[in-house]
C-alpha cells in the first residue's frame, strides 16, 4: 500500500484526501477526507484577479491541511488548482503561497485535465461493477466551471470538456436577489444552454450519468430528505430525474436562510447552491437520462491515483 495526499483547490472549496492505494489490487482505503469552503473564486468572474481576502482564507485552510498531511505520513502529495486559477491574471499569488506551505508546487490544470481526473476518480471502482452501465458520462459541477467527460464507448480514450458555468460564477453574474427572480433564473439557464450548445462530446451513447462534487451530493441529500449529510447513504445512490428536477425547482425558490436550515446543507454552500442546482437540472434535461448516479469519489480520487 502507498499512502498519498491529494489537494484540490477549487473555486468554492478547498479539499484534502489522504488514502492508501494498492496498485496491484486496484483498491483504495480512505484515511481522511476534508472540505473547507474558502471561496477562492470570489469576484474572479468580474475582476479577473484573486481577491486578497480569498487568498487569505485559502492559505488559512492550507495551513490546517499541512498539519494533517504531516501527521498522516503520506509519501507523495499532489496539489491541483482548477477553474479560478485558470481564469486570473495573478496566478502566482496562489502558486507561491501554496508552495511555501506545502513544499509542493500546485498544478494549474487545464479544463480537459480536470475533466479526466474527475472521470477517473469517479469511475475507477465501477468498471465491471454490477448495476452500472457503460459508457459512463461523468458530470462535475464546480464553483467556476462544469466538466462533462466520457469514454464514448472506447475505454482506452477519455473525452472531456470544461464549460465556464459554475455555481459561484453564475451566482455572482446573475442571482442578485434572495431568492432570485424568474428573470435571473432564466439568465442562468440561458448561460448553461449556450455552453452546452458549444460542446462536441460523443454523447450519442450514454450508459449511466454519474454526478460528483458538492452540488450533486447536496441535491441528492435533498431528494432523500436526509437528516444529516451522510456520505455512505449518498454514495452510488440512483436518483430518478423527475425527483431531481423537482428538488432543483424547490432549492432555487428557497431563501439562503432557508437553505442553511436544511440539516444536510454545508453553510458555505447555501448562497451558491441555487446556481449549481440550475446547472445540474439543465444538463440532466439536455442529456435526457432517466436517472443520475451520485458518487462520493471525484477529482480528489483521480488526483490520488495519478500519483501512482
PDB file of C-alpha atoms in Angstrom:
ATOM      1  CA  UNK A   1       0.000   0.000   0.000  1.00  0.00           C
ATOM      2  CA  UNK A   2       1.167   3.516  -0.817  1.00  0.00           C
ATOM      3  CA  UNK A   3      -0.151   6.439   1.235  1.00  0.00           C
ATOM      4  CA  UNK A   4      -0.683   9.611  -0.794  1.00  0.00           C
ATOM      5  CA  UNK A   5      -2.281  13.013  -0.232  1.00  0.00           C
ATOM      6  CA  UNK A   6      -4.356  14.879  -2.824  1.00  0.00           C
ATOM      7  CA  UNK A   7      -5.346  18.538  -2.507  1.00  0.00           C
ATOM      8  CA  UNK A   8      -7.955  20.165  -4.754  1.00  0.00           C
ATOM      9  CA  UNK A   9      -8.020  23.972  -4.774  1.00  0.00           C
ATOM     10  CA  UNK A  10     -11.365  24.800  -6.336  1.00  0.00           C
ATOM     11  CA  UNK A  11     -13.313  27.978  -6.906  1.00  0.00           C
ATOM     12  CA  UNK A  12     -15.549  27.481  -3.874  1.00  0.00           C
ATOM     13  CA  UNK A  13     -13.936  24.748  -1.791  1.00  0.00           C
ATOM     14  CA  UNK A  14     -10.534  23.540  -0.681  1.00  0.00           C
ATOM     15  CA  UNK A  15     -10.381  19.773  -0.236  1.00  0.00           C
ATOM     16  CA  UNK A  16      -7.964  17.140   1.018  1.00  0.00           C
ATOM     17  CA  UNK A  17      -7.849  13.365   0.609  1.00  0.00           C
ATOM     18  CA  UNK A  18      -5.316  11.064   2.250  1.00  0.00           C
ATOM     19  CA  UNK A  19      -5.651   7.485   1.038  1.00  0.00           C
ATOM     20  CA  UNK A  20      -3.787   4.179   0.935  1.00  0.00           C
ATOM     21  CA  UNK A  21      -3.559   2.813  -2.624  1.00  0.00           C
ATOM     22  CA  UNK A  22      -2.802  -0.744  -3.642  1.00  0.00           C
ATOM     23  CA  UNK A  23      -1.822  -0.500  -7.289  1.00  0.00           C
ATOM     24  CA  UNK A  24      -1.634  -4.241  -7.890  1.00  0.00           C
ATOM     25  CA  UNK A  25      -5.110  -4.878  -6.487  1.00  0.00           C
ATOM     26  CA  UNK A  26      -6.580  -1.618  -7.745  1.00  0.00           C
ATOM     27  CA  UNK A  27      -8.020  -0.803  -4.317  1.00  0.00           C
ATOM     28  CA  UNK A  28      -8.040   2.235  -2.059  1.00  0.00           C
ATOM     29  CA  UNK A  29      -8.552   2.652   1.675  1.00  0.00           C
ATOM     30  CA  UNK A  30      -9.507   6.187   2.637  1.00  0.00           C
ATOM     31  CA  UNK A  31      -7.638   7.617   5.633  1.00  0.00           C
ATOM     32  CA  UNK A  32      -9.233  11.051   5.793  1.00  0.00           C
ATOM     33  CA  UNK A  33     -11.177  13.477   3.621  1.00  0.00           C
ATOM     34  CA  UNK A  34     -11.754  17.156   4.404  1.00  0.00           C
ATOM     35  CA  UNK A  35     -13.656  20.023   2.781  1.00  0.00           C
ATOM     36  CA  UNK A  36     -13.255  23.712   3.663  1.00  0.00           C
ATOM     37  CA  UNK A  37     -15.300  26.401   1.943  1.00  0.00           C
ATOM     38  CA  UNK A  38     -12.849  29.215   1.143  1.00  0.00           C
ATOM     39  CA  UNK A  39     -14.481  30.898  -1.899  1.00  0.00           C
ATOM     40  CA  UNK A  40     -11.149  31.409  -3.687  1.00  0.00           C
ATOM     41  CA  UNK A  41     -13.055  32.496  -6.785  1.00  0.00           C
ATOM     42  CA  UNK A  42     -14.688  35.475  -5.054  1.00  0.00           C
ATOM     43  CA  UNK A  43     -15.244  38.157  -7.753  1.00  0.00           C
ATOM     44  CA  UNK A  44     -12.881  36.421 -10.215  1.00  0.00           C
ATOM     45  CA  UNK A  45     -15.547  36.442 -12.945  1.00  0.00           C
ATOM     46  CA  UNK A  46     -15.821  40.232 -12.596  1.00  0.00           C
ATOM     47  CA  UNK A  47     -12.256  41.324 -11.773  1.00  0.00           C
ATOM     48  CA  UNK A  48     -10.039  38.676 -13.323  1.00  0.00           C
ATOM     49  CA  UNK A  49      -7.776  38.554 -10.245  1.00  0.00           C
ATOM     50  CA  UNK A  50      -7.697  36.813  -6.879  1.00  0.00           C
ATOM     51  CA  UNK A  51      -9.090  38.917  -4.033  1.00  0.00           C
ATOM     52  CA  UNK A  52      -6.640  39.261  -1.100  1.00  0.00           C
ATOM     53  CA  UNK A  53      -9.318  38.092   1.352  1.00  0.00           C
ATOM     54  CA  UNK A  54      -9.984  35.000  -0.763  1.00  0.00           C
ATOM     55  CA  UNK A  55      -6.283  34.117  -0.827  1.00  0.00           C
ATOM     56  CA  UNK A  56      -6.075  34.609   2.939  1.00  0.00           C
ATOM     57  CA  UNK A  57      -8.979  32.187   3.521  1.00  0.00           C
ATOM     58  CA  UNK A  58      -7.401  29.636   1.203  1.00  0.00           C
ATOM     59  CA  UNK A  59      -3.994  29.833   2.852  1.00  0.00           C
ATOM     60  CA  UNK A  60      -5.547  29.513   6.306  1.00  0.00           C
ATOM     61  CA  UNK A  61      -7.244  26.316   5.169  1.00  0.00           C
ATOM     62  CA  UNK A  62      -3.998  25.041   3.664  1.00  0.00           C
ATOM     63  CA  UNK A  63      -2.185  25.657   6.949  1.00  0.00           C
ATOM     64  CA  UNK A  64      -4.616  23.241   8.605  1.00  0.00           C
ATOM     65  CA  UNK A  65      -4.105  20.690   5.830  1.00  0.00           C
ATOM     66  CA  UNK A  66      -0.303  20.857   6.143  1.00  0.00           C
ATOM     67  CA  UNK A  67      -0.564  19.551   9.710  1.00  0.00           C
ATOM     68  CA  UNK A  68      -2.927  16.759   8.662  1.00  0.00           C
ATOM     69  CA  UNK A  69      -0.657  15.695   5.790  1.00  0.00           C
ATOM     70  CA  UNK A  70       2.413  15.660   8.029  1.00  0.00           C
ATOM     71  CA  UNK A  71       0.609  13.623  10.694  1.00  0.00           C
ATOM     72  CA  UNK A  72      -0.587  11.142   8.058  1.00  0.00           C
ATOM     73  CA  UNK A  73       2.960  10.360   6.877  1.00  0.00           C
ATOM     74  CA  UNK A  74       1.875  10.457   3.233  1.00  0.00           C
ATOM     75  CA  UNK A  75       4.775   9.628   0.925  1.00  0.00           C
ATOM     76  CA  UNK A  76       3.597  11.757  -2.000  1.00  0.00           C
ATOM     77  CA  UNK A  77       1.487  14.903  -2.350  1.00  0.00           C
ATOM     78  CA  UNK A  78      -0.145  16.447  -5.407  1.00  0.00           C
ATOM     79  CA  UNK A  79      -1.909  19.808  -5.352  1.00  0.00           C
ATOM     80  CA  UNK A  80      -4.259  20.714  -8.203  1.00  0.00           C
ATOM     81  CA  UNK A  81      -5.853  24.119  -8.809  1.00  0.00           C
ATOM     82  CA  UNK A  82      -8.772  24.400 -11.207  1.00  0.00           C
ATOM     83  CA  UNK A  83     -11.129  26.962 -12.720  1.00  0.00           C
ATOM     84  CA  UNK A  84     -10.454  30.067 -10.637  1.00  0.00           C
ATOM     85  CA  UNK A  85      -6.683  29.667 -11.017  1.00  0.00           C
ATOM     86  CA  UNK A  86      -7.050  29.275 -14.804  1.00  0.00           C
ATOM     87  CA  UNK A  87      -9.014  32.499 -15.110  1.00  0.00           C
ATOM     88  CA  UNK A  88      -6.888  35.033 -13.219  1.00  0.00           C
ATOM     89  CA  UNK A  89      -4.112  37.393 -14.204  1.00  0.00           C
ATOM     90  CA  UNK A  90      -2.262  36.828 -10.903  1.00  0.00           C
ATOM     91  CA  UNK A  91      -1.955  33.018 -10.519  1.00  0.00           C
ATOM     92  CA  UNK A  92       1.498  33.373  -8.933  1.00  0.00           C
ATOM     93  CA  UNK A  93      -0.148  34.853  -5.846  1.00  0.00           C
ATOM     94  CA  UNK A  94      -1.692  31.426  -5.268  1.00  0.00           C
ATOM     95  CA  UNK A  95       1.184  29.307  -6.565  1.00  0.00           C
ATOM     96  CA  UNK A  96       3.813  30.907  -4.342  1.00  0.00           C
ATOM     97  CA  UNK A  97       1.627  30.764  -1.242  1.00  0.00           C
ATOM     98  CA  UNK A  98       0.852  27.089  -1.756  1.00  0.00           C
ATOM     99  CA  UNK A  99       4.477  26.171  -2.434  1.00  0.00           C
ATOM    100  CA  UNK A 100       5.654  27.939   0.736  1.00  0.00           C
ATOM    101  CA  UNK A 101       3.187  25.989   2.841  1.00  0.00           C
ATOM    102  CA  UNK A 102       3.167  22.533   1.296  1.00  0.00           C
ATOM    103  CA  UNK A 103       6.553  22.367  -0.357  1.00  0.00           C
ATOM    104  CA  UNK A 104       4.725  21.280  -3.498  1.00  0.00           C
ATOM    105  CA  UNK A 105       4.025  23.493  -6.494  1.00  0.00           C
ATOM    106  CA  UNK A 106       0.338  23.351  -7.434  1.00  0.00           C
ATOM    107  CA  UNK A 107      -0.598  22.155 -10.895  1.00  0.00           C
ATOM    108  CA  UNK A 108      -2.986  24.634 -12.536  1.00  0.00           C
ATOM    109  CA  UNK A 109      -4.650  22.055 -14.728  1.00  0.00           C
ATOM    110  CA  UNK A 110      -6.484  22.657 -17.970  1.00  0.00           C
ATOM    111  CA  UNK A 111     -10.208  22.093 -18.187  1.00  0.00           C
ATOM    112  CA  UNK A 112      -9.571  18.866 -20.099  1.00  0.00           C
ATOM    113  CA  UNK A 113      -7.179  17.539 -17.450  1.00  0.00           C
ATOM    114  CA  UNK A 114      -9.659  18.486 -14.730  1.00  0.00           C
ATOM    115  CA  UNK A 115     -12.353  16.543 -16.569  1.00  0.00           C
ATOM    116  CA  UNK A 116     -10.126  13.477 -16.929  1.00  0.00           C
ATOM    117  CA  UNK A 117      -9.139  13.488 -13.273  1.00  0.00           C
ATOM    118  CA  UNK A 118     -12.809  13.700 -12.278  1.00  0.00           C
ATOM    119  CA  UNK A 119     -13.686  10.835 -14.627  1.00  0.00           C
ATOM    120  CA  UNK A 120     -11.012   8.514 -13.316  1.00  0.00           C
ATOM    121  CA  UNK A 121     -11.789   9.423  -9.721  1.00  0.00           C
ATOM    122  CA  UNK A 122     -15.491   8.712 -10.139  1.00  0.00           C
ATOM    123  CA  UNK A 123     -15.234   5.523 -12.194  1.00  0.00           C
ATOM    124  CA  UNK A 124     -12.112   3.623 -11.111  1.00  0.00           C
ATOM    125  CA  UNK A 125     -14.135   1.307  -8.871  1.00  0.00           C
ATOM    126  CA  UNK A 126     -17.203   0.999 -11.127  1.00  0.00           C
ATOM    127  CA  UNK A 127     -15.862  -0.752 -14.221  1.00  0.00           C
ATOM    128  CA  UNK A 128     -17.338  -4.232 -14.214  1.00  0.00           C
ATOM    129  CA  UNK A 129     -19.475  -3.411 -11.176  1.00  0.00           C
ATOM    130  CA  UNK A 130     -22.920  -4.982 -11.427  1.00  0.00           C
ATOM    131  CA  UNK A 131     -25.732  -2.463 -11.748  1.00  0.00           C
ATOM    132  CA  UNK A 132     -23.858   0.248 -13.661  1.00  0.00           C
ATOM    133  CA  UNK A 133     -23.914   0.690 -17.406  1.00  0.00           C
ATOM    134  CA  UNK A 134     -21.142   1.935 -19.654  1.00  0.00           C
ATOM    135  CA  UNK A 135     -20.288   4.177 -21.353  1.00  0.00           C
ATOM    136  CA  UNK A 136     -20.247   6.376 -18.274  1.00  0.00           C
ATOM    137  CA  UNK A 137     -20.663  10.130 -18.509  1.00  0.00           C
ATOM    138  CA  UNK A 138     -19.279  11.988 -15.500  1.00  0.00           C
ATOM    139  CA  UNK A 139     -20.687  15.386 -14.521  1.00  0.00           C
ATOM    140  CA  UNK A 140     -18.613  17.549 -12.149  1.00  0.00           C
ATOM    141  CA  UNK A 141     -20.204  20.882 -11.195  1.00  0.00           C
ATOM    142  CA  UNK A 142     -17.747  23.220  -9.525  1.00  0.00           C
ATOM    143  CA  UNK A 143     -17.747  26.813  -8.411  1.00  0.00           C
ATOM    144  CA  UNK A 144     -16.190  28.205 -11.579  1.00  0.00           C
ATOM    145  CA  UNK A 145     -16.707  25.533 -14.203  1.00  0.00           C
ATOM    146  CA  UNK A 146     -18.583  22.359 -15.057  1.00  0.00           C
ATOM    147  CA  UNK A 147     -16.891  19.323 -16.566  1.00  0.00           C
ATOM    148  CA  UNK A 148     -18.536  16.630 -18.691  1.00  0.00           C
ATOM    149  CA  UNK A 149     -16.429  13.628 -19.641  1.00  0.00           C
ATOM    150  CA  UNK A 150     -16.978  10.217 -21.217  1.00  0.00           C
ATOM    151  CA  UNK A 151     -15.084   7.336 -22.767  1.00  0.00           C
ATOM    152  CA  UNK A 152     -17.669   7.344 -25.575  1.00  0.00           C
ATOM    153  CA  UNK A 153     -17.748   3.552 -25.691  1.00  0.00           C
ATOM    154  CA  UNK A 154     -13.962   3.277 -26.081  1.00  0.00           C
ATOM    155  CA  UNK A 155     -12.412   2.597 -22.639  1.00  0.00           C
ATOM    156  CA  UNK A 156      -8.919   3.401 -23.947  1.00  0.00           C
ATOM    157  CA  UNK A 157      -9.896   7.017 -24.617  1.00  0.00           C
ATOM    158  CA  UNK A 158     -11.472   9.707 -22.491  1.00  0.00           C
ATOM    159  CA  UNK A 159     -13.065  12.822 -23.965  1.00  0.00           C
ATOM    160  CA  UNK A 160     -13.887  15.748 -21.744  1.00  0.00           C
ATOM    161  CA  UNK A 161     -14.952  19.364 -21.930  1.00  0.00           C
ATOM    162  CA  UNK A 162     -14.874  22.108 -19.348  1.00  0.00           C
ATOM    163  CA  UNK A 163     -17.612  24.724 -19.513  1.00  0.00           C
ATOM    164  CA  UNK A 164     -17.243  28.109 -17.810  1.00  0.00           C
ATOM    165  CA  UNK A 165     -20.508  27.751 -15.906  1.00  0.00           C
ATOM    166  CA  UNK A 166     -20.248  27.068 -12.172  1.00  0.00           C
ATOM    167  CA  UNK A 167     -22.161  27.820  -9.002  1.00  0.00           C
ATOM    168  CA  UNK A 168     -20.057  30.775  -7.821  1.00  0.00           C
ATOM    169  CA  UNK A 169     -19.536  32.281 -11.265  1.00  0.00           C
ATOM    170  CA  UNK A 170     -23.236  32.188 -12.192  1.00  0.00           C
ATOM    171  CA  UNK A 171     -24.413  33.367  -8.779  1.00  0.00           C
ATOM    172  CA  UNK A 172     -22.182  36.429  -8.959  1.00  0.00           C
ATOM    173  CA  UNK A 173     -23.149  37.048 -12.564  1.00  0.00           C
ATOM    174  CA  UNK A 174     -26.936  36.723 -12.339  1.00  0.00           C
ATOM    175  CA  UNK A 175     -28.509  35.874  -8.953  1.00  0.00           C
ATOM    176  CA  UNK A 176     -28.663  39.210  -7.163  1.00  0.00           C
ATOM    177  CA  UNK A 177     -31.823  38.852  -5.047  1.00  0.00           C
ATOM    178  CA  UNK A 178     -32.738  36.377  -2.322  1.00  0.00           C
ATOM    179  CA  UNK A 179     -34.450  34.293  -3.555  1.00  0.00           C
ATOM    180  CA  UNK A 180     -33.724  35.012  -7.232  1.00  0.00           C
ATOM    181  CA  UNK A 181     -36.323  36.311  -9.652  1.00  0.00           C
ATOM    182  CA  UNK A 182     -37.646  34.320 -12.607  1.00  0.00           C
ATOM    183  CA  UNK A 183     -35.640  36.554 -14.939  1.00  0.00           C
ATOM    184  CA  UNK A 184     -32.415  35.876 -13.024  1.00  0.00           C
ATOM    185  CA  UNK A 185     -33.063  32.132 -13.078  1.00  0.00           C
ATOM    186  CA  UNK A 186     -33.730  32.287 -16.808  1.00  0.00           C
ATOM    187  CA  UNK A 187     -30.424  34.098 -17.341  1.00  0.00           C
ATOM    188  CA  UNK A 188     -28.510  31.324 -15.572  1.00  0.00           C
ATOM    189  CA  UNK A 189     -30.257  28.621 -17.594  1.00  0.00           C
ATOM    190  CA  UNK A 190     -29.546  30.538 -20.804  1.00  0.00           C
ATOM    191  CA  UNK A 191     -25.813  30.677 -19.995  1.00  0.00           C
ATOM    192  CA  UNK A 192     -25.739  26.944 -19.330  1.00  0.00           C
ATOM    193  CA  UNK A 193     -27.675  26.153 -22.502  1.00  0.00           C
ATOM    194  CA  UNK A 194     -25.275  28.295 -24.546  1.00  0.00           C
ATOM    195  CA  UNK A 195     -22.303  26.470 -23.039  1.00  0.00           C
ATOM    196  CA  UNK A 196     -23.871  23.091 -23.793  1.00  0.00           C
ATOM    197  CA  UNK A 197     -24.597  24.159 -27.371  1.00  0.00           C
ATOM    198  CA  UNK A 198     -20.858  24.533 -27.942  1.00  0.00           C
ATOM    199  CA  UNK A 199     -19.955  21.010 -26.816  1.00  0.00           C
ATOM    200  CA  UNK A 200     -18.613  18.398 -29.215  1.00  0.00           C
ATOM    201  CA  UNK A 201     -18.515  15.391 -26.884  1.00  0.00           C
ATOM    202  CA  UNK A 202     -19.601  11.979 -28.271  1.00  0.00           C
ATOM    203  CA  UNK A 203     -22.804  11.774 -26.232  1.00  0.00           C
ATOM    204  CA  UNK A 204     -24.845   9.737 -28.690  1.00  0.00           C
ATOM    205  CA  UNK A 205     -24.404   6.779 -26.319  1.00  0.00           C
ATOM    206  CA  UNK A 206     -24.879   7.220 -22.577  1.00  0.00           C
ATOM    207  CA  UNK A 207     -24.949   4.391 -20.082  1.00  0.00           C
ATOM    208  CA  UNK A 208     -25.043   5.923 -16.600  1.00  0.00           C
ATOM    209  CA  UNK A 209     -24.673   9.623 -15.856  1.00  0.00           C
ATOM    210  CA  UNK A 210     -22.503   9.870 -12.740  1.00  0.00           C
ATOM    211  CA  UNK A 211     -22.585  13.124 -10.799  1.00  0.00           C
ATOM    212  CA  UNK A 212     -19.812  14.194  -8.426  1.00  0.00           C
ATOM    213  CA  UNK A 213     -18.946  17.077  -6.078  1.00  0.00           C
ATOM    214  CA  UNK A 214     -20.891  19.248  -3.674  1.00  0.00           C
ATOM    215  CA  UNK A 215     -23.764  20.479  -5.820  1.00  0.00           C
ATOM    216  CA  UNK A 216     -24.709  16.954  -6.875  1.00  0.00           C
ATOM    217  CA  UNK A 217     -24.357  15.371  -3.438  1.00  0.00           C
ATOM    218  CA  UNK A 218     -26.277  18.192  -1.766  1.00  0.00           C
ATOM    219  CA  UNK A 219     -29.149  17.918  -4.229  1.00  0.00           C
ATOM    220  CA  UNK A 220     -29.227  14.155  -3.748  1.00  0.00           C
ATOM    221  CA  UNK A 221     -29.393  14.678   0.016  1.00  0.00           C
ATOM    222  CA  UNK A 222     -32.358  16.980  -0.572  1.00  0.00           C
ATOM    223  CA  UNK A 223     -34.178  14.367  -2.661  1.00  0.00           C
ATOM    224  CA  UNK A 224     -33.578  11.781   0.063  1.00  0.00           C
ATOM    225  CA  UNK A 225     -34.596  14.251   2.827  1.00  0.00           C
ATOM    226  CA  UNK A 226     -31.558  13.320   4.884  1.00  0.00           C
ATOM    227  CA  UNK A 227     -31.489  14.473   8.491  1.00  0.00           C
ATOM    228  CA  UNK A 228     -27.718  14.937   8.207  1.00  0.00           C
ATOM    229  CA  UNK A 229     -25.175  14.738   5.420  1.00  0.00           C
ATOM    230  CA  UNK A 230     -24.285  11.053   5.106  1.00  0.00           C
ATOM    231  CA  UNK A 231     -21.640  10.021   2.545  1.00  0.00           C
ATOM    232  CA  UNK A 232     -22.417   6.340   2.951  1.00  0.00           C
ATOM    233  CA  UNK A 233     -26.089   6.826   2.113  1.00  0.00           C
ATOM    234  CA  UNK A 234     -25.301   9.055  -0.841  1.00  0.00           C
ATOM    235  CA  UNK A 235     -22.507   7.077  -2.495  1.00  0.00           C
ATOM    236  CA  UNK A 236     -23.778   5.290  -5.622  1.00  0.00           C
ATOM    237  CA  UNK A 237     -27.423   6.067  -4.911  1.00  0.00           C
ATOM    238  CA  UNK A 238     -29.534   6.381  -8.062  1.00  0.00           C
ATOM    239  CA  UNK A 239     -31.783   9.469  -8.184  1.00  0.00           C
ATOM    240  CA  UNK A 240     -34.693   9.484 -10.681  1.00  0.00           C
ATOM    241  CA  UNK A 241     -34.610  12.508 -12.954  1.00  0.00           C
ATOM    242  CA  UNK A 242     -38.164  13.550 -12.095  1.00  0.00           C
ATOM    243  CA  UNK A 243     -37.370  13.702  -8.380  1.00  0.00           C
ATOM    244  CA  UNK A 244     -34.089  15.506  -9.035  1.00  0.00           C
ATOM    245  CA  UNK A 245     -35.705  18.210 -11.176  1.00  0.00           C
ATOM    246  CA  UNK A 246     -38.409  18.753  -8.549  1.00  0.00           C
ATOM    247  CA  UNK A 247     -35.661  19.260  -5.943  1.00  0.00           C
ATOM    248  CA  UNK A 248     -33.890  21.736  -8.241  1.00  0.00           C
ATOM    249  CA  UNK A 249     -37.060  23.821  -8.574  1.00  0.00           C
ATOM    250  CA  UNK A 250     -37.572  23.713  -4.803  1.00  0.00           C
ATOM    251  CA  UNK A 251     -33.978  24.686  -3.990  1.00  0.00           C
ATOM    252  CA  UNK A 252     -33.952  27.664  -6.347  1.00  0.00           C
ATOM    253  CA  UNK A 253     -37.087  29.096  -4.728  1.00  0.00           C
ATOM    254  CA  UNK A 254     -35.687  28.926  -1.182  1.00  0.00           C
ATOM    255  CA  UNK A 255     -34.001  31.863   0.517  1.00  0.00           C
ATOM    256  CA  UNK A 256     -30.398  31.447   1.617  1.00  0.00           C
ATOM    257  CA  UNK A 257     -31.547  31.306   5.247  1.00  0.00           C
ATOM    258  CA  UNK A 258     -33.987  28.510   4.431  1.00  0.00           C
ATOM    259  CA  UNK A 259     -31.263  26.582   2.623  1.00  0.00           C
ATOM    260  CA  UNK A 260     -28.906  26.910   5.586  1.00  0.00           C
ATOM    261  CA  UNK A 261     -31.605  25.497   7.852  1.00  0.00           C
ATOM    262  CA  UNK A 262     -31.595  22.203   5.945  1.00  0.00           C
ATOM    263  CA  UNK A 263     -29.663  19.669   8.047  1.00  0.00           C
ATOM    264  CA  UNK A 264     -27.644  18.332   5.096  1.00  0.00           C
ATOM    265  CA  UNK A 265     -26.532  21.751   3.825  1.00  0.00           C
ATOM    266  CA  UNK A 266     -22.952  22.968   4.235  1.00  0.00           C
ATOM    267  CA  UNK A 267     -23.436  26.598   5.360  1.00  0.00           C
ATOM    268  CA  UNK A 268     -20.726  27.809   2.983  1.00  0.00           C
ATOM    269  CA  UNK A 269     -22.592  26.349   0.019  1.00  0.00           C
ATOM    270  CA  UNK A 270     -26.045  27.759   0.749  1.00  0.00           C
ATOM    271  CA  UNK A 271     -25.672  31.046  -1.146  1.00  0.00           C
ATOM    272  CA  UNK A 272     -24.466  29.420  -4.391  1.00  0.00           C
ATOM    273  CA  UNK A 273     -26.306  26.077  -4.450  1.00  0.00           C
ATOM    274  CA  UNK A 274     -29.202  27.639  -6.382  1.00  0.00           C
ATOM    275  CA  UNK A 275     -26.993  28.318  -9.400  1.00  0.00           C
ATOM    276  CA  UNK A 276     -25.353  24.913  -9.052  1.00  0.00           C
ATOM    277  CA  UNK A 277     -28.762  23.260  -8.978  1.00  0.00           C
ATOM    278  CA  UNK A 278     -29.759  25.087 -12.154  1.00  0.00           C
ATOM    279  CA  UNK A 279     -26.628  23.827 -13.896  1.00  0.00           C
ATOM    280  CA  UNK A 280     -27.456  20.295 -12.762  1.00  0.00           C
ATOM    281  CA  UNK A 281     -31.069  20.492 -13.882  1.00  0.00           C
ATOM    282  CA  UNK A 282     -30.201  21.968 -17.265  1.00  0.00           C
ATOM    283  CA  UNK A 283     -27.579  19.315 -18.004  1.00  0.00           C
ATOM    284  CA  UNK A 284     -29.827  16.443 -16.930  1.00  0.00           C
ATOM    285  CA  UNK A 285     -32.669  17.727 -19.121  1.00  0.00           C
ATOM    286  CA  UNK A 286     -30.336  18.161 -22.094  1.00  0.00           C
ATOM    287  CA  UNK A 287     -28.922  14.643 -21.812  1.00  0.00           C
ATOM    288  CA  UNK A 288     -32.370  13.101 -21.421  1.00  0.00           C
ATOM    289  CA  UNK A 289     -31.301  10.469 -18.889  1.00  0.00           C
ATOM    290  CA  UNK A 290     -33.772   8.637 -16.659  1.00  0.00           C
ATOM    291  CA  UNK A 291     -31.628   8.903 -13.536  1.00  0.00           C
ATOM    292  CA  UNK A 292     -28.417  10.234 -12.028  1.00  0.00           C
ATOM    293  CA  UNK A 293     -25.935   8.087 -10.096  1.00  0.00           C
ATOM    294  CA  UNK A 294     -24.289  10.010  -7.252  1.00  0.00           C
ATOM    295  CA  UNK A 295     -20.635   9.329  -6.457  1.00  0.00           C
ATOM    296  CA  UNK A 296     -18.666  10.484  -3.431  1.00  0.00           C
ATOM    297  CA  UNK A 297     -15.500   9.629  -5.379  1.00  0.00           C
ATOM    298  CA  UNK A 298     -14.384  12.527  -7.545  1.00  0.00           C
ATOM    299  CA  UNK A 299     -11.421  14.584  -8.724  1.00  0.00           C
ATOM    300  CA  UNK A 300      -9.634  14.063  -5.390  1.00  0.00           C
ATOM    301  CA  UNK A 301      -9.547  10.329  -6.023  1.00  0.00           C
ATOM    302  CA  UNK A 302      -8.336  10.975  -9.559  1.00  0.00           C
ATOM    303  CA  UNK A 303      -5.520  13.173  -8.233  1.00  0.00           C
ATOM    304  CA  UNK A 304      -4.559  10.475  -5.733  1.00  0.00           C
ATOM    305  CA  UNK A 305      -4.404   7.726  -8.375  1.00  0.00           C
ATOM    306  CA  UNK A 306      -2.347   9.987 -10.654  1.00  0.00           C
ATOM    307  CA  UNK A 307       0.434   9.821  -8.059  1.00  0.00           C
ATOM    308  CA  UNK A 308       0.925   6.071  -8.527  1.00  0.00           C
TER     309      UNK A 308
END
